[in-house]
Tab-separated table of C-alpha atoms and ligand atoms in Angstrom:
chain	number	residue	atom	x	y	z
A	1	MET	CA	-0.355	-0.009	-0.020
A	2	GLY	CA	1.493	3.039	-0.547
A	3	LEU	CA	1.799	5.551	1.937
A	4	LEU	CA	-0.502	8.965	0.657
A	5	GLU	CA	-3.381	5.429	-0.529
A	6	GLY	CA	-6.877	7.259	-0.749
A	7	LYS	CA	-5.403	11.203	0.316
A	8	ASN	CA	-6.498	13.636	-1.883
A	9	ALA	CA	-3.996	16.346	-2.782
A	10	LEU	CA	-4.149	19.611	-4.565
A	11	VAL	CA	-0.546	20.985	-6.248
A	12	PHE	CA	-0.547	24.814	-7.401
A	13	GLY	CA	2.505	25.814	-9.688
A	14	LEU	CA	2.305	22.919	-12.565
A	15	ALA	CA	3.958	24.597	-15.697
A	16	ASN	CA	5.590	21.964	-17.967
A	17	ASP	CA	7.202	18.212	-16.901
A	18	LYS	CA	10.020	20.493	-15.657
A	19	SER	CA	8.713	21.870	-13.115
A	20	ILE	CA	9.391	20.963	-9.349
A	21	ALA	CA	5.126	20.738	-9.137
A	22	TRP	CA	5.460	17.255	-12.138
A	23	GLY	CA	8.314	15.777	-9.554
A	24	ILE	CA	6.091	16.297	-7.079
A	25	ILE	CA	2.280	15.030	-8.784
A	26	GLN	CA	4.827	12.170	-10.054
A	27	ALA	CA	5.655	10.784	-7.026
A	28	PHE	CA	2.075	11.521	-5.408
A	29	LEU	CA	0.781	9.306	-7.891
A	30	ARG	CA	3.194	6.342	-6.743
A	31	GLU	CA	1.907	6.684	-2.828
A	32	GLY	CA	-1.686	6.521	-4.025
A	33	ALA	CA	-2.963	10.399	-3.947
A	34	ASN	CA	-5.667	11.200	-6.191
A	35	ILE	CA	-4.470	14.580	-7.504
A	36	GLY	CA	-5.448	17.863	-8.358
A	37	ILE	CA	-3.681	20.096	-10.444
A	38	SER	CA	-4.044	24.134	-10.426
A	39	TYR	CA	-2.036	26.626	-12.830
A	40	ALA	CA	-2.204	29.933	-13.504
A	41	GLY	CA	-3.637	31.345	-16.880
A	42	GLU	CA	-4.747	30.484	-20.351
A	43	ILE	CA	-0.702	30.709	-21.365
A	44	MET	CA	-0.818	27.489	-18.693
A	45	GLU	CA	-3.518	25.634	-19.882
A	46	LYS	CA	-2.154	24.476	-23.286
A	47	ARG	CA	1.001	22.589	-21.721
A	48	VAL	CA	-0.529	21.665	-18.528
A	49	LYS	CA	-3.620	19.800	-19.956
A	50	PRO	CA	-1.864	17.214	-21.734
A	51	LEU	CA	0.067	16.927	-18.877
A	52	ALA	CA	-2.765	15.835	-16.680
A	53	GLU	CA	-4.547	13.947	-19.778
A	54	LYS	CA	-0.975	11.576	-19.444
A	55	ILE	CA	-1.780	10.936	-15.738
A	56	ASN	CA	-6.014	11.148	-15.818
A	57	CYS	CA	-5.953	13.593	-13.638
A	58	GLN	CA	-10.024	14.580	-13.521
A	59	TRP	CA	-9.364	17.552	-11.807
A	60	VAL	CA	-7.469	20.745	-13.570
A	61	GLU	CA	-8.412	24.185	-12.582
A	62	GLU	CA	-7.403	27.257	-12.990
A	63	CYS	CA	-6.117	29.485	-10.069
A	64	ASP	CA	-4.185	32.910	-10.670
A	65	VAL	CA	-3.183	33.632	-6.859
A	66	THR	CA	-3.712	36.903	-6.835
A	67	LYS	CA	-6.994	37.430	-7.485
A	68	ASP	CA	-9.363	36.610	-4.152
A	69	ASP	CA	-12.306	35.353	-6.643
A	70	GLN	CA	-10.288	32.591	-8.262
A	71	ILE	CA	-8.927	31.439	-5.200
A	72	GLU	CA	-12.437	31.329	-3.407
A	73	ALA	CA	-13.625	29.664	-6.680
A	74	VAL	CA	-11.027	27.384	-6.856
A	75	VAL	CA	-12.041	26.013	-2.951
A	76	LYS	CA	-15.793	25.049	-4.128
A	77	LYS	CA	-14.226	23.357	-7.265
A	78	ALA	CA	-11.928	21.520	-4.994
A	79	GLU	CA	-14.799	20.911	-2.636
A	80	LYS	CA	-17.553	19.720	-5.459
A	81	HIS	CA	-15.425	17.618	-6.745
A	82	PHE	CA	-12.949	15.981	-3.727
A	83	GLY	CA	-14.742	17.171	-1.080
A	84	LYS	CA	-11.999	17.582	1.948
A	85	ILE	CA	-8.905	17.743	1.078
A	86	ASP	CA	-5.865	16.051	2.766
A	87	ILE	CA	-3.024	17.740	1.508
A	88	LEU	CA	-2.068	21.105	-0.287
A	89	VAL	CA	1.103	22.212	-2.213
A	90	HIS	CA	2.402	25.408	-2.479
A	91	SER	CA	4.993	25.609	-5.781
A	92	ILE	CA	4.981	28.861	-7.154
A	93	ALA	CA	7.294	31.709	-7.360
A	94	TYR	CA	7.152	34.506	-9.167
A	95	ALA	CA	9.772	38.105	-9.920
A	96	GLY	CA	10.402	40.050	-13.036
A	97	ARG	CA	13.298	38.790	-14.412
A	98	ASP	CA	14.337	42.603	-14.183
A	99	GLU	CA	14.610	42.622	-10.429
A	100	LEU	CA	16.790	39.076	-10.543
A	101	SER	CA	19.312	41.388	-12.537
A	102	LYS	CA	19.894	43.912	-12.007
A	103	PRO	CA	21.660	44.901	-7.899
A	104	TYR	CA	19.186	44.187	-5.022
A	105	SER	CA	19.058	47.948	-4.086
A	106	GLN	CA	17.746	48.981	-6.880
A	107	THR	CA	14.611	46.133	-6.541
A	108	SER	CA	11.636	48.644	-7.201
A	109	ARG	CA	8.678	49.377	-4.839
A	110	GLU	CA	6.297	47.605	-7.875
A	111	GLY	CA	8.829	44.463	-8.036
A	112	PHE	CA	9.030	43.925	-4.548
A	113	ARG	CA	5.532	44.091	-3.996
A	114	VAL	CA	4.742	41.290	-6.987
A	115	ALA	CA	7.576	39.190	-5.921
A	116	MET	CA	6.265	39.038	-2.011
A	117	ASP	CA	1.730	38.821	-3.348
A	118	ILE	CA	2.544	36.236	-5.265
A	119	SER	CA	5.581	34.108	-4.330
A	120	VAL	CA	4.488	34.845	-0.069
A	121	PHE	CA	1.380	36.496	0.090
A	122	SER	CA	-0.354	33.431	-1.708
A	123	PHE	CA	1.110	30.529	0.434
A	124	VAL	CA	-1.178	32.316	3.224
A	125	ALA	CA	-4.160	33.391	0.877
A	126	LEU	CA	-3.764	29.823	-0.409
A	127	THR	CA	-3.505	27.963	3.155
A	128	ASN	CA	-5.952	30.510	4.691
A	129	ALA	CA	-8.845	29.317	2.005
A	130	PHE	CA	-8.650	25.551	1.878
A	131	LEU	CA	-8.789	25.191	5.524
A	132	PRO	CA	-12.415	24.705	6.047
A	133	ILE	CA	-12.464	21.818	3.589
A	134	MET	CA	-8.792	20.725	4.674
A	135	ASN	CA	-9.357	17.048	7.291
A	136	ASP	CA	-7.209	17.454	10.562
A	137	GLY	CA	-3.559	15.552	10.205
A	138	GLY	CA	-3.683	17.187	7.030
A	139	SER	CA	-0.171	18.300	5.449
A	140	ILE	CA	0.378	21.967	3.994
A	141	LEU	CA	4.128	22.176	1.195
A	142	CYS	CA	5.832	25.351	-0.148
A	143	LEU	CA	8.852	25.549	-1.980
A	144	THR	CA	11.615	27.410	-0.848
A	145	TYR	CA	15.650	28.287	-1.441
A	146	GLY	CA	17.084	28.188	1.580
A	147	SER	CA	20.530	29.077	0.736
A	148	GLY	CA	19.211	32.399	-0.872
A	149	ALA	CA	16.624	33.698	1.792
A	150	VAL	CA	19.433	32.339	4.853
A	151	LYS	CA	22.478	33.494	2.706
A	152	VAL	CA	23.230	35.371	0.126
A	153	ALA	CA	22.472	34.225	-3.316
A	154	PRO	CA	24.543	36.544	-6.284
A	155	HIS	CA	21.347	37.677	-8.379
A	156	TYR	CA	18.223	35.855	-6.317
A	157	ASN	CA	17.635	39.339	-4.644
A	158	VAL	CA	14.055	39.746	-3.962
A	159	MET	CA	13.246	36.404	-4.120
A	160	GLY	CA	15.398	35.561	-1.124
A	161	VAL	CA	13.998	37.934	0.503
A	162	ALA	CA	10.502	36.432	0.241
A	163	LYS	CA	11.960	33.264	0.224
A	164	ALA	CA	12.891	34.503	3.498
A	165	ALA	CA	9.683	35.755	4.241
A	166	LEU	CA	7.762	32.546	3.175
A	167	GLU	CA	9.580	30.533	5.562
A	168	SER	CA	8.754	33.021	8.102
A	169	SER	CA	5.471	32.316	7.122
A	170	THR	CA	5.672	28.516	7.355
A	171	ARG	CA	6.509	28.902	10.449
A	172	TYR	CA	3.622	30.892	12.007
A	173	LEU	CA	1.374	29.093	9.862
A	174	ALA	CA	2.109	26.237	11.436
A	175	TYR	CA	1.695	27.849	14.655
A	176	ASP	CA	-2.012	28.884	13.659
A	177	LEU	CA	-2.561	25.261	12.537
A	178	GLY	CA	-1.073	23.076	15.545
A	179	PRO	CA	-4.109	22.458	17.664
A	180	ARG	CA	-5.889	20.825	14.265
A	181	LYS	CA	-2.458	18.382	13.771
A	182	ILE	CA	-2.495	20.612	10.343
A	183	ARG	CA	1.446	20.332	9.322
A	184	VAL	CA	3.164	23.312	7.396
A	185	ASN	CA	6.568	22.480	6.070
A	186	ALA	CA	9.307	23.879	3.865
A	187	ILE	CA	10.977	22.125	0.821
A	188	SER	CA	14.428	23.822	0.594
A	189	ALA	CA	15.516	22.635	-2.921
A	190	GLY	CA	18.641	22.747	-4.542
A	191	ALA	CA	19.150	24.535	-8.479
A	192	ILE	CA	16.810	22.144	-10.376
A	193	ARG	CA	17.094	23.640	-14.354
A	194	THR	CA	13.146	24.765	-14.370
A	195	LEU	CA	10.913	28.047	-16.510
A	196	ALA	CA	10.632	29.764	-12.999
A	197	ALA	CA	14.477	28.915	-11.969
A	198	ALA	CA	15.335	30.548	-15.685
A	199	GLY	CA	14.588	33.970	-15.198
A	200	VAL	CA	17.485	34.292	-12.055
A	201	GLY	CA	20.247	36.260	-13.710
A	202	GLY	CA	23.193	33.687	-13.763
A	203	PHE	CA	21.159	30.645	-13.197
A	204	ARG	CA	23.248	28.348	-15.577
A	205	ASP	CA	26.867	29.057	-13.229
A	206	MET	CA	24.549	28.902	-9.926
A	207	TYR	CA	23.418	24.901	-11.438
A	208	LYS	CA	27.013	24.644	-12.626
A	209	HIS	CA	28.432	25.210	-9.410
A	210	PHE	CA	26.250	22.882	-7.060
A	211	ALA	CA	27.018	20.432	-8.710
A	212	ASP	CA	30.973	21.704	-7.961
A	213	LYS	CA	30.966	22.649	-4.525
A	214	SER	CA	28.294	20.478	-2.469
A	215	PRO	CA	29.017	17.367	-0.626
A	216	MET	CA	27.565	14.808	-2.267
A	217	ARG	CA	28.738	16.861	-6.134
A	218	GLU	CA	25.494	16.638	-7.632
A	219	ASN	CA	22.523	18.212	-8.296
A	220	VAL	CA	19.409	17.377	-7.287
A	221	THR	CA	16.094	16.744	-10.033
A	222	ILE	CA	12.627	17.184	-9.072
A	223	ASP	CA	12.209	13.355	-7.936
A	224	ASP	CA	13.799	13.752	-5.566
A	225	VAL	CA	12.641	16.594	-4.254
A	226	GLY	CA	9.062	14.256	-5.090
A	227	ASP	CA	10.334	11.894	-3.038
A	228	ALA	CA	10.622	14.545	0.274
A	229	ALA	CA	7.328	15.852	-0.694
A	230	VAL	CA	6.053	12.288	-0.552
A	231	PHE	CA	7.917	12.318	3.243
A	232	LEU	CA	6.099	15.211	4.382
A	233	ALA	CA	2.635	15.064	3.419
A	234	SER	CA	2.755	11.496	4.812
A	235	ASP	CA	2.109	9.975	8.400
A	236	LEU	CA	5.731	9.020	8.541
A	237	SER	CA	6.555	12.668	9.346
A	238	LYS	CA	3.453	13.313	11.533
A	239	ARG	CA	5.343	15.349	14.188
A	240	ILE	CA	7.428	17.111	12.537
A	241	THR	CA	5.661	20.781	11.418
A	242	GLY	CA	7.151	24.503	10.411
A	243	GLU	CA	10.600	22.382	9.657
A	244	ILE	CA	12.597	23.617	6.103
A	245	LEU	CA	14.193	20.181	4.648
A	246	TYR	CA	16.862	20.780	2.697
A	247	VAL	CA	16.401	18.618	-0.464
A	248	ASP	CA	20.642	19.938	-1.961
A	249	SER	CA	22.626	17.454	-1.596
A	250	GLY	CA	24.175	18.805	1.564
A	251	PHE	CA	25.032	22.139	-0.598
A	252	ASN	CA	23.392	24.316	2.204
A	253	ILE	CA	26.067	23.444	4.827
A	254	MET	CA	29.109	24.638	3.118
A	255	GLY	CA	30.932	27.276	4.324
A	256	VAL	CA	33.836	28.881	2.570
A	257	GLN	CA	33.265	27.174	-1.223
A	258	MET	CA	36.271	25.049	-1.590
A	259	VAL	CA	35.530	21.864	-1.975
A	260	GLU	CA	38.353	19.740	-3.883
A	261	LYS	CA	37.373	17.442	-7.262
A	262	GLU	CA	37.974	14.099	-6.330
A	263	GLY	CA	41.929	13.136	-7.353
A	264	GLU	CA	43.219	16.685	-6.554
B	1	NAD	P1	8.137	26.339	-12.621
B	1	NAD	O1	7.939	27.590	-13.589
B	1	NAD	O2	7.676	25.403	-12.953
B	1	NAD	O3	6.703	26.614	-11.651
B	1	NAD	C1	6.860	28.155	-10.898
B	1	NAD	C2	5.649	28.461	-11.569
B	1	NAD	O4	4.639	29.388	-10.080
B	1	NAD	C3	4.757	27.513	-12.309
B	1	NAD	O5	3.759	26.942	-12.544
B	1	NAD	C4	3.874	29.390	-12.593
B	1	NAD	O6	3.131	29.072	-13.927
B	1	NAD	C5	3.416	29.315	-10.726
B	1	NAD	N1	2.951	31.410	-10.940
B	1	NAD	C6	3.758	32.439	-11.343
B	1	NAD	N2	2.751	33.209	-10.897
B	1	NAD	C7	1.880	32.829	-10.831
B	1	NAD	C8	0.586	33.128	-10.098
B	1	NAD	N3	-0.175	34.740	-10.358
B	1	NAD	N4	-0.751	32.293	-10.151
B	1	NAD	C9	-0.656	31.118	-9.692
B	1	NAD	N5	0.690	30.456	-10.540
B	1	NAD	C10	1.232	31.453	-10.758
B	1	NAD	O7	9.664	26.224	-11.691
B	1	NAD	P2	10.119	25.674	-9.998
B	1	NAD	O8	11.265	25.815	-10.648
B	1	NAD	O9	9.083	24.087	-10.219
B	1	NAD	O10	9.135	26.716	-8.885
B	1	NAD	C11	8.513	26.072	-8.692
B	1	NAD	C12	8.761	26.677	-7.054
B	1	NAD	O11	10.070	26.195	-6.291
B	1	NAD	C13	8.919	27.853	-6.843
B	1	NAD	O12	8.503	28.378	-5.456
B	1	NAD	C14	10.323	28.052	-6.750
B	1	NAD	O13	10.690	29.506	-6.097
B	1	NAD	C15	10.923	27.249	-6.101
B	1	NAD	N6	12.544	26.723	-5.970
B	1	NAD	C16	12.714	26.294	-7.099
B	1	NAD	C17	14.189	25.742	-7.016
B	1	NAD	C18	14.619	25.724	-8.448
B	1	NAD	O14	16.425	25.712	-8.850
B	1	NAD	N7	13.950	25.429	-9.574
B	1	NAD	C19	15.230	25.667	-6.290
B	1	NAD	C20	14.598	26.267	-4.925
B	1	NAD	C21	13.336	26.497	-4.876
């Protein structure tokens, strides 16, 4: 029997088959969960619908998380189809390309607002909106990049600041929902080549740096993140809440980045 057998899981943030959300969906399916998928808008629809068909997913709904009415509507649709849900995954982030290439000191007011709204507030808003239809003992997850939130990752800029706020929100939400035994955790993924990552200035170097400098000397995959998400979504982690789980080949533990290659 799978670890998530019979659980209803909604995943927000699927863009294509490179998305971290896709890795999570695959792993959840393997463990027996019923999946619902939500995507951002028309442009995404063309990519997401064929993927949903491939896995015979019956619930695929649009939700632009900057719109309160769309959040409200998606909750109603989920209630109609699933009744109650057990797992909610937020795999969403956005910042303007400009903000991820200029120095952080030049972040615009609007760029800051948009990054915070889409990448942080939406996690709070979705959590609050889904609470009435969430079973006690459920699990809520988001995706962060801790090495850019608690430390400086060049070019990550306002997204690093947003991730710091997202991680803090994870802890505050965990406190709020603890009495209902609903757990709230974040996965801090290593650098993975996705659509969102392509917007970060110098990502290619960051990606290579990861493989060169992490203790395990390799990049992580969306499947690695999916497996960690299964753990945090399942009863195996039933006393874990408010945590940031790093899935990054150990990259974040390094101080001075001077790992030698084997044989050197
Ligand atoms: P991705 O581009 O596949 O996913 C980002 C998703 O956010 C997309 O599906 C996009 O449609 C969605 N989104 C943006 N604006 C939205 C809006 N207004 N409403 C609804 N959805 C919206 O990229 P990804 O790398 O899979 O990103 C998923 C999460 O993982 C993000 O939180 C990202 O910061 C995080 N993360 C990524 C990496 C990496 O290296 N790729 C590392 C650590 C954390």
